[in-house]
XYZ file of C-alpha atoms in Angstrom:
73
model
C 5.356 5.460 6.960
C 1.670 7.052 8.011
C -1.125 3.779 7.978
C -3.458 5.579 9.431
C -3.750 5.683 14.091
C -0.805 4.010 15.685
C 2.781 4.369 14.888
C 4.557 4.623 11.705
C 6.791 2.104 9.978
C 10.054 2.080 7.474
C 11.715 0.081 5.652
C 13.725 -0.288 2.610
C 12.766 -1.732 -0.260
C 14.439 -1.301 -3.538
C 11.381 -2.260 -5.740
C 7.909 0.102 -5.767
C 4.886 -1.168 -3.919
C 1.876 -0.248 -2.571
C 0.546 -2.008 0.821
C -2.158 -3.286 2.364
C -3.806 -2.974 5.848
C -6.863 -5.353 7.227
C -9.179 -3.675 8.166
C -9.707 -6.681 11.090
C -6.251 -8.133 12.264
C -4.097 -5.574 11.317
C -1.722 -7.787 8.908
C 0.221 -5.334 7.068
C 2.000 -6.450 3.829
C 3.153 -4.988 0.768
C 1.285 -5.199 -2.338
C 3.745 -4.790 -5.589
C 3.396 -2.404 -9.042
C 2.395 -4.496 -11.655
C 2.279 -1.487 -13.558
C 5.579 0.680 -14.601
C 8.506 1.870 -11.788
C 8.132 4.377 -8.987
C 6.119 6.397 -8.930
C 3.837 3.622 -10.055
C 0.940 6.869 -10.515
C 1.500 9.759 -12.916
C -0.669 12.832 -12.157
C -1.970 15.459 -14.986
C 1.440 16.952 -16.351
C -0.394 20.378 -16.545
C -0.074 20.518 -13.348
C 3.639 21.039 -13.613
C 4.460 18.955 -10.481
C 7.991 17.614 -9.833
C 6.782 14.072 -8.000
C 9.802 11.633 -6.993
C 7.151 9.417 -4.730
C 3.401 8.252 -4.843
C 1.619 5.932 -2.048
C -1.374 3.933 -1.964
C -2.388 2.250 0.731
C -4.874 -0.428 0.006
C -7.740 -1.139 3.298
C -10.159 -4.489 3.024
C -9.845 -7.738 4.478
C -7.040 -9.783 3.943
C -7.388 -14.068 2.608
C -7.599 -15.392 6.198
C -9.605 -12.936 7.811
C -11.493 -13.836 4.638
C -11.494 -17.346 4.988
C -12.541 -17.362 9.130
C -14.717 -15.520 8.201
C -16.792 -17.639 5.473
C -15.848 -20.792 7.956
C -19.183 -21.873 9.365
C -17.776 -23.301 13.193
């Protein structure tokens, strides 16, 4: 799975999930699908697409980095 510049990562997971990449430290973590089954996204059915996979990559700041930025020391 391409997560942006750099190496690709591959994983085997029986459960549908998305990914989160921290912009500060680069940590990668799984984000469980909380609604529905894989694919977790449903496009407009009038498009006539036969989609068998959907990917979302959330990007932001992880909890650890947020804690470090809030630390005055």
